Every structure is written in structure tokens, then in C-alpha cells.
mmCIF file of C-alpha atoms and ligand atoms in Angstrom:
data_model
loop_
_atom_site.group_PDB
_atom_site.id
_atom_site.type_symbol
_atom_site.label_atom_id
_atom_site.label_comp_id
_atom_site.label_asym_id
_atom_site.label_seq_id
_atom_site.Cartn_x
_atom_site.Cartn_y
_atom_site.Cartn_z
ATOM 1 C CA MET A 1 83.904 105.913 92.100
ATOM 2 C CA THR A 2 86.774 103.439 91.516
ATOM 3 C CA ALA A 3 86.640 101.193 88.447
ATOM 4 C CA VAL A 4 89.036 98.360 87.530
ATOM 5 C CA GLU A 5 89.013 97.800 83.764
ATOM 6 C CA PRO A 6 90.937 94.670 82.677
ATOM 7 C CA SER A 7 92.800 94.966 79.372
ATOM 8 C CA GLY A 8 91.393 91.628 78.230
ATOM 9 C CA GLN A 9 94.961 90.527 77.459
ATOM 10 C CA ILE A 10 97.368 88.230 79.303
ATOM 11 C CA LEU A 11 98.230 91.113 81.707
ATOM 12 C CA GLY A 12 97.101 94.651 82.371
ATOM 13 C CA ALA A 13 94.238 96.662 83.819
ATOM 14 C CA THR A 14 93.395 100.339 84.190
ATOM 15 C CA ILE A 15 92.159 101.707 87.494
ATOM 16 C CA LYS A 16 90.117 104.885 87.205
ATOM 17 C CA GLY A 17 88.775 107.078 89.967
ATOM 18 C CA MET A 18 91.804 107.124 92.306
ATOM 19 C CA ASP A 19 93.925 110.213 92.939
ATOM 20 C CA LEU A 20 97.361 108.886 93.884
ATOM 21 C CA ALA A 21 98.434 112.347 95.094
ATOM 22 C CA THR A 22 96.286 111.873 98.189
ATOM 23 C CA PRO A 23 96.696 109.160 100.849
ATOM 24 C CA LEU A 24 95.068 105.871 99.780
ATOM 25 C CA SER A 25 92.059 104.617 101.687
ATOM 26 C CA ASP A 26 92.320 101.060 103.014
ATOM 27 C CA THR A 27 89.771 99.970 100.405
ATOM 28 C CA ASP A 28 91.750 101.481 97.527
ATOM 29 C CA PHE A 29 94.948 99.908 98.854
ATOM 30 C CA ALA A 30 93.285 96.480 98.944
ATOM 31 C CA THR A 31 91.837 96.991 95.460
ATOM 32 C CA ILE A 32 95.308 97.750 94.098
ATOM 33 C CA LEU A 33 96.882 94.700 95.757
ATOM 34 C CA LEU A 34 94.182 92.365 94.449
ATOM 35 C CA SER A 35 94.390 93.916 90.981
ATOM 36 C CA LEU A 36 98.168 93.479 90.953
ATOM 37 C CA GLY A 37 97.788 89.796 91.763
ATOM 38 C CA ARG A 38 95.122 89.342 89.126
ATOM 39 C CA HIS A 39 96.409 91.582 86.312
ATOM 40 C CA GLY A 40 100.128 92.139 87.094
ATOM 41 C CA VAL A 41 100.385 95.573 85.463
ATOM 42 C CA ILE A 42 98.092 98.425 86.519
ATOM 43 C CA ARG A 43 97.729 101.788 84.804
ATOM 44 C CA PHE A 44 96.442 104.835 86.647
ATOM 45 C CA PRO A 45 95.791 107.460 83.940
ATOM 46 C CA ASP A 46 95.856 111.233 84.314
ATOM 47 C CA GLN A 47 97.784 111.471 87.600
ATOM 48 C CA HIS A 48 99.492 114.706 88.654
ATOM 49 C CA LEU A 49 102.150 113.940 91.236
ATOM 50 C CA GLU A 50 104.972 115.751 92.920
ATOM 51 C CA ALA A 51 107.956 113.483 93.630
ATOM 52 C CA VAL A 52 107.064 113.382 97.305
ATOM 53 C CA GLN A 53 103.556 112.129 96.477
ATOM 54 C CA LEU A 54 104.971 109.430 94.189
ATOM 55 C CA ARG A 55 107.278 108.346 97.016
ATOM 56 C CA ASP A 56 104.520 108.350 99.630
ATOM 57 C CA PHE A 57 102.165 106.326 97.411
ATOM 58 C CA SER A 58 104.949 103.794 96.663
ATOM 59 C CA ARG A 59 106.082 103.292 100.204
ATOM 60 C CA ARG A 60 102.655 102.223 101.332
ATOM 61 C CA PHE A 61 103.600 98.904 99.642
ATOM 62 C CA GLY A 62 107.105 98.433 101.086
ATOM 63 C CA VAL A 63 110.543 99.954 101.526
ATOM 64 C CA ILE A 64 111.876 101.778 98.439
ATOM 65 C CA GLN A 65 115.334 100.892 97.139
ATOM 66 C CA ALA A 66 117.487 103.984 96.493
ATOM 67 C CA THR A 67 119.594 104.267 93.326
ATOM 68 C CA LEU A 68 122.994 102.570 93.389
ATOM 69 C CA THR A 69 124.930 105.345 91.691
ATOM 70 C CA GLY A 70 123.799 108.022 94.166
ATOM 71 C CA ARG A 71 122.874 110.182 91.131
ATOM 72 C CA HIS A 72 119.946 110.263 88.695
ATOM 73 C CA HIS A 73 117.241 110.947 91.225
ATOM 74 C CA GLU A 74 114.943 113.707 92.428
ATOM 75 C CA PRO A 75 117.044 116.290 94.277
ATOM 76 C CA GLY A 76 117.219 115.308 97.937
ATOM 77 C CA MET A 77 115.069 112.208 97.344
ATOM 78 C CA PRO A 78 117.123 109.125 96.337
ATOM 79 C CA GLU A 79 114.003 106.894 96.456
ATOM 80 C CA VAL A 80 112.632 108.650 93.335
ATOM 81 C CA GLY A 81 114.963 107.729 90.475
ATOM 82 C CA TYR A 82 115.035 109.262 86.988
ATOM 83 C CA LEU A 83 115.080 107.124 83.840
ATOM 84 C CA SER A 84 115.779 109.478 80.957
ATOM 85 C CA ASN A 85 117.766 110.315 77.837
ATOM 86 C CA ILE A 86 117.536 114.076 78.524
ATOM 87 C CA ILE A 87 120.938 115.796 78.774
ATOM 88 C CA GLU A 88 121.373 118.886 80.952
ATOM 89 C CA ASN A 89 124.706 120.704 81.277
ATOM 90 C CA GLY A 90 126.338 117.892 79.290
ATOM 91 C CA GLU A 91 125.119 115.175 81.692
ATOM 92 C CA PRO A 92 122.162 112.775 81.404
ATOM 93 C CA ILE A 93 119.627 113.597 84.126
ATOM 94 C CA GLY A 94 118.648 109.928 84.485
ATOM 95 C CA ILE A 95 119.775 106.387 83.784
ATOM 96 C CA THR A 96 119.717 106.312 79.967
ATOM 97 C CA ASP A 97 119.447 102.557 79.390
ATOM 98 C CA ALA A 98 117.538 101.254 82.425
ATOM 99 C CA GLY A 99 115.766 97.967 81.926
ATOM 100 C CA GLN A 100 116.409 97.619 78.184
ATOM 101 C CA ASP A 101 116.233 93.820 78.097
ATOM 102 C CA TRP A 102 114.090 91.158 79.779
ATOM 103 C CA HIS A 103 114.508 91.087 83.549
ATOM 104 C CA THR A 104 112.849 91.355 86.967
ATOM 105 C CA ASP A 105 113.999 94.258 89.115
ATOM 106 C CA MET A 106 115.721 93.390 92.382
ATOM 107 C CA SER A 107 115.688 89.595 91.941
ATOM 108 C CA TYR A 108 119.383 90.026 92.805
ATOM 109 C CA ASN A 109 118.522 91.259 96.324
ATOM 110 C CA GLU A 110 118.138 89.086 99.350
ATOM 111 C CA THR A 111 114.814 90.888 99.871
ATOM 112 C CA ILE A 112 113.470 90.698 96.342
ATOM 113 C CA GLY A 113 111.491 93.362 94.521
ATOM 114 C CA PHE A 114 107.700 93.597 94.797
ATOM 115 C CA LEU A 115 106.708 96.562 92.642
ATOM 116 C CA ASN A 116 107.919 99.142 90.204
ATOM 117 C CA VAL A 117 106.040 102.427 90.193
ATOM 118 C CA LEU A 118 106.748 104.601 87.129
ATOM 119 C CA TYR A 119 105.325 108.067 86.554
ATOM 120 C CA ALA A 120 105.474 109.176 82.914
ATOM 121 C CA VAL A 121 106.647 112.791 82.665
ATOM 122 C CA LYS A 122 107.793 112.795 79.006
ATOM 123 C CA VAL A 123 106.879 110.178 76.401
ATOM 124 C CA PRO A 124 108.633 110.193 72.996
ATOM 125 C CA ARG A 125 106.561 110.197 69.795
ATOM 126 C CA ARG A 126 107.399 110.099 66.093
ATOM 127 C CA ASP A 127 104.847 110.866 63.379
ATOM 128 C CA GLY A 128 102.123 110.543 66.007
ATOM 129 C CA ARG A 129 103.306 107.095 67.124
ATOM 130 C CA VAL A 130 104.201 106.547 70.777
ATOM 131 C CA LEU A 131 107.727 105.222 71.352
ATOM 132 C CA GLY A 132 109.496 103.784 74.385
ATOM 133 C CA ASP A 133 106.919 101.109 75.230
ATOM 134 C CA THR A 134 107.425 98.767 78.154
ATOM 135 C CA MET A 135 106.787 95.081 77.528
ATOM 136 C CA PHE A 136 105.805 92.464 80.106
ATOM 137 C CA VAL A 137 105.593 88.700 80.462
ATOM 138 C CA ASN A 138 103.136 86.825 82.691
ATOM 139 C CA THR A 139 105.180 84.442 84.864
ATOM 140 C CA GLN A 140 102.102 82.829 86.460
ATOM 141 C CA ALA A 141 100.887 81.730 83.011
ATOM 142 C CA ALA A 142 104.431 80.684 82.067
ATOM 143 C CA TYR A 143 104.623 78.473 85.164
ATOM 144 C CA ASP A 144 101.197 76.944 84.501
ATOM 145 C CA ASP A 145 102.245 75.829 81.009
ATOM 146 C CA LEU A 146 105.645 74.361 81.933
ATOM 147 C CA ALA A 147 106.071 70.696 81.125
ATOM 148 C CA PRO A 148 104.947 68.659 84.189
ATOM 149 C CA GLU A 149 108.273 66.791 84.358
ATOM 150 C CA LEU A 150 110.187 70.097 84.445
ATOM 151 C CA LYS A 151 107.895 71.387 87.221
ATOM 152 C CA THR A 152 108.573 68.253 89.245
ATOM 153 C CA ARG A 153 112.305 68.259 88.565
ATOM 154 C CA LEU A 154 112.880 71.926 89.445
ATOM 155 C CA ASP A 155 110.556 71.966 92.444
ATOM 156 C CA GLY A 156 112.678 72.917 95.477
ATOM 157 C CA MET A 157 115.660 74.015 93.355
ATOM 158 C CA THR A 158 117.168 77.485 93.635
ATOM 159 C CA ALA A 159 118.752 79.995 91.262
ATOM 160 C CA THR A 160 121.492 82.539 91.878
ATOM 161 C CA HIS A 161 120.698 86.080 90.672
ATOM 162 C CA ASP A 162 123.516 88.536 90.045
ATOM 163 C CA PHE A 163 123.095 92.325 89.533
ATOM 164 C CA ASN A 164 126.361 92.361 87.583
ATOM 165 C CA LYS A 165 124.932 90.122 84.810
ATOM 166 C CA PHE A 166 122.467 92.767 83.605
ATOM 167 C CA TRP A 167 124.915 95.605 84.276
ATOM 168 C CA GLU A 168 127.554 93.971 82.044
ATOM 169 C CA ASN A 169 124.960 93.148 79.366
ATOM 170 C CA MET A 170 124.120 96.883 79.200
ATOM 171 C CA ARG A 171 127.720 98.074 79.617
ATOM 172 C CA LEU A 172 128.976 96.038 76.654
ATOM 173 C CA ARG A 173 126.412 97.544 74.267
ATOM 174 C CA PRO A 174 127.749 100.138 71.805
ATOM 175 C CA GLY A 175 127.547 103.683 73.213
ATOM 176 C CA SER A 176 127.006 102.588 76.811
ATOM 177 C CA LEU A 177 127.852 105.209 79.438
ATOM 178 C CA ARG A 178 128.243 102.556 82.157
ATOM 179 C CA ALA A 179 131.587 101.884 83.797
ATOM 180 C CA PRO A 180 132.295 98.457 85.309
ATOM 181 C CA LEU A 181 130.851 98.199 88.813
ATOM 182 C CA SER A 182 133.358 99.258 91.443
ATOM 183 C CA ALA A 183 134.326 96.849 94.226
ATOM 184 C CA GLU A 184 132.199 98.937 96.589
ATOM 185 C CA GLN A 185 129.181 98.782 94.246
ATOM 186 C CA ARG A 186 129.562 94.990 93.930
ATOM 187 C CA ARG A 187 129.767 94.736 97.689
ATOM 188 C CA ARG A 188 126.484 96.641 97.962
ATOM 189 C CA ARG A 189 124.782 94.412 95.359
ATOM 190 C CA PRO A 190 126.028 90.859 96.081
ATOM 191 C CA PRO A 191 124.370 87.905 94.265
ATOM 192 C CA SER A 192 121.533 86.170 96.083
ATOM 193 C CA VAL A 193 119.684 82.879 95.891
ATOM 194 C CA HIS A 194 115.916 82.299 95.463
ATOM 195 C CA PRO A 195 113.626 79.367 94.661
ATOM 196 C CA VAL A 196 113.094 78.804 90.926
ATOM 197 C CA PHE A 197 109.349 78.658 91.657
ATOM 198 C CA LEU A 198 107.747 81.041 94.135
ATOM 199 C CA THR A 199 104.234 81.056 95.511
ATOM 200 C CA HIS A 200 102.680 84.416 94.791
ATOM 201 C CA PRO A 201 101.619 85.895 98.131
ATOM 202 C CA ILE A 202 98.448 87.537 96.767
ATOM 203 C CA THR A 203 97.121 84.863 94.415
ATOM 204 C CA GLY A 204 98.589 81.766 96.072
ATOM 205 C CA LYS A 205 99.593 80.631 92.549
ATOM 206 C CA ARG A 206 103.045 79.424 91.587
ATOM 207 C CA VAL A 207 105.227 81.677 89.407
ATOM 208 C CA LEU A 208 108.377 80.996 87.424
ATOM 209 C CA TYR A 209 110.877 83.250 89.214
ATOM 210 C CA CYS A 210 113.938 82.938 87.000
ATOM 211 C CA ASN A 211 114.600 85.880 84.681
ATOM 212 C CA PRO A 212 117.180 86.167 81.875
ATOM 213 C CA GLY A 213 118.432 89.521 83.166
ATOM 214 C CA TYR A 214 119.846 88.337 86.462
ATOM 215 C CA ALA A 215 119.616 84.532 86.866
ATOM 216 C CA ILE A 216 123.028 82.977 86.300
ATOM 217 C CA ARG A 217 122.865 79.462 87.736
ATOM 218 C CA ILE A 218 120.555 76.748 88.994
ATOM 219 C CA ASN A 219 122.495 75.759 92.026
ATOM 220 C CA GLU A 220 121.497 72.101 92.302
ATOM 221 C CA LEU A 221 122.587 71.297 88.706
ATOM 222 C CA ASP A 222 126.078 71.080 87.228
ATOM 223 C CA GLU A 223 127.061 74.103 85.179
ATOM 224 C CA ALA A 224 126.366 72.701 81.703
ATOM 225 C CA GLU A 225 122.978 71.338 82.746
ATOM 226 C CA SER A 226 122.141 74.586 84.538
ATOM 227 C CA ASP A 227 122.920 76.537 81.346
ATOM 228 C CA ARG A 228 120.708 74.219 79.320
ATOM 229 C CA VAL A 229 117.772 74.431 81.724
ATOM 230 C CA LEU A 230 118.072 78.204 82.064
ATOM 231 C CA GLU A 231 117.970 78.567 78.269
ATOM 232 C CA THR A 232 114.834 76.387 78.189
ATOM 233 C CA LEU A 233 113.137 78.453 80.924
ATOM 234 C CA PHE A 234 114.075 81.788 79.335
ATOM 235 C CA ALA A 235 112.848 80.729 75.871
ATOM 236 C CA HIS A 236 109.633 79.305 77.332
ATOM 237 C CA GLN A 237 108.595 82.410 79.281
ATOM 238 C CA LEU A 238 109.476 84.863 76.488
ATOM 239 C CA GLN A 239 106.999 83.355 74.020
ATOM 240 C CA PRO A 240 104.743 86.048 72.520
ATOM 241 C CA LYS A 241 101.636 84.404 73.987
ATOM 242 C CA TYR A 242 102.728 85.496 77.494
ATOM 243 C CA GLN A 243 103.560 89.082 76.462
ATOM 244 C CA PHE A 244 101.736 92.364 77.013
ATOM 245 C CA THR A 245 102.850 95.814 75.819
ATOM 246 C CA HIS A 246 102.135 99.087 77.586
ATOM 247 C CA HIS A 247 102.033 102.209 75.347
ATOM 248 C CA TRP A 248 102.694 105.227 77.547
ATOM 249 C CA THR A 249 100.775 108.484 77.887
ATOM 250 C CA GLU A 250 102.084 111.434 79.895
ATOM 251 C CA HIS A 251 100.730 111.371 83.456
ATOM 252 C CA ASP A 252 100.324 107.596 83.506
ATOM 253 C CA VAL A 253 101.370 105.968 86.729
ATOM 254 C CA LEU A 254 102.149 102.341 85.950
ATOM 255 C CA VAL A 255 102.546 99.898 88.825
ATOM 256 C CA TRP A 256 103.670 96.356 88.163
ATOM 257 C CA ASP A 257 104.192 93.274 90.230
ATOM 258 C CA HIS A 258 107.700 91.857 89.883
ATOM 259 C CA LEU A 259 106.663 88.487 91.284
ATOM 260 C CA GLY A 260 104.170 87.827 88.503
ATOM 261 C CA THR A 261 105.951 89.507 85.586
ATOM 262 C CA LEU A 262 109.189 90.162 83.687
ATOM 263 C CA HIS A 263 109.625 93.432 81.807
ATOM 264 C CA ASN A 264 111.673 95.046 79.043
ATOM 265 C CA ALA A 265 111.924 98.769 78.152
ATOM 266 C CA ILE A 266 112.037 99.260 74.361
ATOM 267 C CA PRO A 267 114.694 101.830 73.264
ATOM 268 C CA ASP A 268 113.207 102.675 69.836
ATOM 269 C CA TYR A 269 113.595 106.467 70.217
ATOM 270 C CA HIS A 270 116.452 108.813 69.326
ATOM 271 C CA ALA A 271 118.482 111.184 71.520
ATOM 272 C CA ASP A 272 116.273 114.162 70.612
ATOM 273 C CA GLU A 273 113.043 112.222 71.314
ATOM 274 C CA HIS A 274 112.854 112.734 75.039
ATOM 275 C CA ARG A 275 111.625 110.207 77.573
ATOM 276 C CA LEU A 276 111.475 110.875 81.316
ATOM 277 C CA MET A 277 110.091 108.444 83.860
ATOM 278 C CA LYS A 278 110.242 108.913 87.614
ATOM 279 C CA ARG A 279 110.601 105.542 89.312
ATOM 280 C CA CYS A 280 110.226 104.037 92.773
ATOM 281 C CA GLN A 281 111.459 100.462 93.237
ATOM 282 C CA VAL A 282 109.503 98.854 96.071
ATOM 283 C CA MET A 283 110.882 95.812 97.865
ATOM 284 C CA ALA A 284 108.937 92.722 98.964
ATOM 285 C CA ASP A 285 109.758 93.326 102.613
ATOM 286 C CA ARG A 286 106.080 93.255 103.679
ATOM 287 C CA ILE A 287 104.048 91.445 101.061
ATOM 288 C CA PHE A 288 105.128 87.929 102.138
ATOM 289 C CA ASP A 289 104.023 88.625 105.721
ATOM 290 C CA PRO A 290 100.598 86.895 106.089
ATOM 291 C CA ALA A 291 99.549 89.281 108.882
ATOM 292 C CA PHE A 292 100.281 92.316 106.686
ATOM 293 C CA LEU A 293 98.368 90.854 103.764
ATOM 294 C CA ARG A 294 95.408 89.730 105.894
ATOM 295 C CA ALA A 295 95.093 93.213 107.368
ATOM 296 C CA ALA A 296 95.515 94.870 103.971
ATOM 297 C CA LEU A 297 92.861 92.726 102.298
ATOM 298 C CA SER A 298 90.344 92.793 105.105
ATOM 299 C CA SER A 299 88.072 95.195 103.226
ATOM 300 C CA SER A 300 85.473 93.013 101.501
ATOM 301 C CA SER A 301 84.262 95.827 99.235
ATOM 302 C CA ALA A 302 87.753 95.895 97.724
ATOM 303 C CA VAL A 303 87.460 92.222 96.836
ATOM 304 C CA ALA A 304 84.209 92.940 95.040
ATOM 305 C CA SER A 305 85.489 95.955 93.075
ATOM 306 C CA ALA A 306 88.698 94.192 91.952
ATOM 307 C CA ARG A 307 86.702 91.382 90.310
HETATM 308 C C1 SIN B 1 112.779 99.462 84.376
HETATM 309 O O1 SIN B 1 113.256 98.389 84.028
HETATM 310 O O2 SIN B 1 112.542 99.696 85.555
HETATM 311 C C2 SIN B 1 112.486 100.527 83.345
HETATM 312 C C3 SIN B 1 111.221 100.345 82.615
HETATM 313 C C4 SIN B 1 110.950 101.465 81.638
HETATM 314 O O3 SIN B 1 111.653 102.487 81.631
HETATM 315 O O4 SIN B 1 110.009 101.352 80.862
#
């Protein structure tokens, strides 16, 4: 029996009673979509997945973006990336510093990101305390509370998002293993432009879609004014009242909605405190299609159980 248990906080719910290793029923799929719209971040505890099962679960929601570096993934399966500080044969097995600042995955793509799906294989602990939390911000709530004149002014404006902004932010940190992006890598991740406010396809609510990790410019404003407005938007949405923290347990699958959240992976663990997440990055290639969503949500029992 499936149960959706809201965290009672600004984001977050736990779904119990689903085995993600087996194909999802239409009802379970609809329950997950509705829960993502409502709660943004969904935990599925006590899952036991092979990489292929993680991939198959994830791609029910959309196309999975493969890793840019062509490394740091499940052997033979570039859709299942590794985020990890574990070193084997002198080489990190995963991306060591993925997501370690506020951002929204794939806002830099023409087809933006819909979901992240992370499967916790190893979670660091010190003196019994869990480390390596992931923090989130609720961008629907952040939009709701924006000053009315700012909502009116920015309505219809667009922002440019650039993959290289976050890459350079990480690369310039002490100890970074990142090299500058090659010309070929930049060609494969060109900047892209999106509305500052999006309508969330599941909830129909507006969200503030402008994250500090990748947004570099509000295109309809001159540069100085764009910088000023971006700073205002970033500071507004990062207020603690919009934040939620997930503390990991091994065998959690955590699925979050990039349209309704920002996130930030906290690197508070040392090299010998191992963390390993397997990740699928799902694109929003289907979720904005009304026919897809109508068909996916047609199960009325799912609507009831997600409430
Ligand atoms: C990410 O930004 O996708 C990584 C999140 C995490 O490792 O907690």
C-alpha cells in the first residue's frame, strides 16, 4: 500500500510502499508526479537498485542527460553518473565536487532539466552524525513572496544560463580537479535563454526560474541593472525560510523537481569519509507536453493518494 508522508516543512515528502526496482504502475507514476509538484523533493527509503533499474525508473520521466566528461559513470551506462570522493587506482570514481553551491541542474540547456534522481550507495558519518546533506529551496514559495512591482517588471523577461559559470566557480576553488572546459565541451554546453518566471506544468503555479549557479544575465536589462536585479533575486530565494535539508540514509532514492527547487550539496566530509551517489539527470522533454501530462495524471486514485 503506497503512502505519501509530507515532511511538514517547506519541501519534502517520503513515499513508502513502492519498489522502484520494478516497473511503475500508471497509478504510482501519477502519484510521484503529483507529489513532486506538491512537495518538490521526494524520498523513497530502503530501495535496492541495480544501475539499470535506476536508469529505467528515471527514464519513465524523460530523456536522461549523459555526463559531459564521458567518465564518472556506471560502466557501459553513461546515463548513470557517479558523484563520489572515493579514489580507486589513483583516480576519483565520480565527480568529486558536483553541485556544491546553489544551482538548478540543466537550466543551461535549451531543454531544461526536470528531475534529479539520486541513489545513495555510501553516506559519510562522523561521531554518528550524517554528513553530506543536500539542501533545497522552494522556488514556488519564493515567487509567491516576490514584491508585486518586481513580479510585474520581470514578467516576460528572460535570463541567459551558462554551464561555464558554475564550472568556473568550482574550478577556481582550492584543490579543484577541474580543468577549464575545452572548446568542444563549451560547444556541447552552449548558454541558453529561459523566462525568468516559468509556469510549473504540474501545479500551474509560477516559479522563480533564475538560479545563482548558472544565470548570468537578464537580457532585457542593461548589464549593471541586470547584475543588481540578479543579486536581489538570488538573495531573496536563498532566505532560510524557503530552505529544506535532506539528511541521507543508504538506500534512499531522492527525486527532486528542478522546476520548483534549487539545490546545494554540502561538502562537510573529509577524503576518508566516503560518499557515493548514483545519479540520473532527467530532462524536461516531456513534462511540458499537456497530452503527456493529461495521460500520466488520468488515474484519479493517484490524485487521492497524493493529497
Ligand atoms: C547535484 O547537484 O546533482 C548533486 C547533489 C548531491 O550530491 O547531493
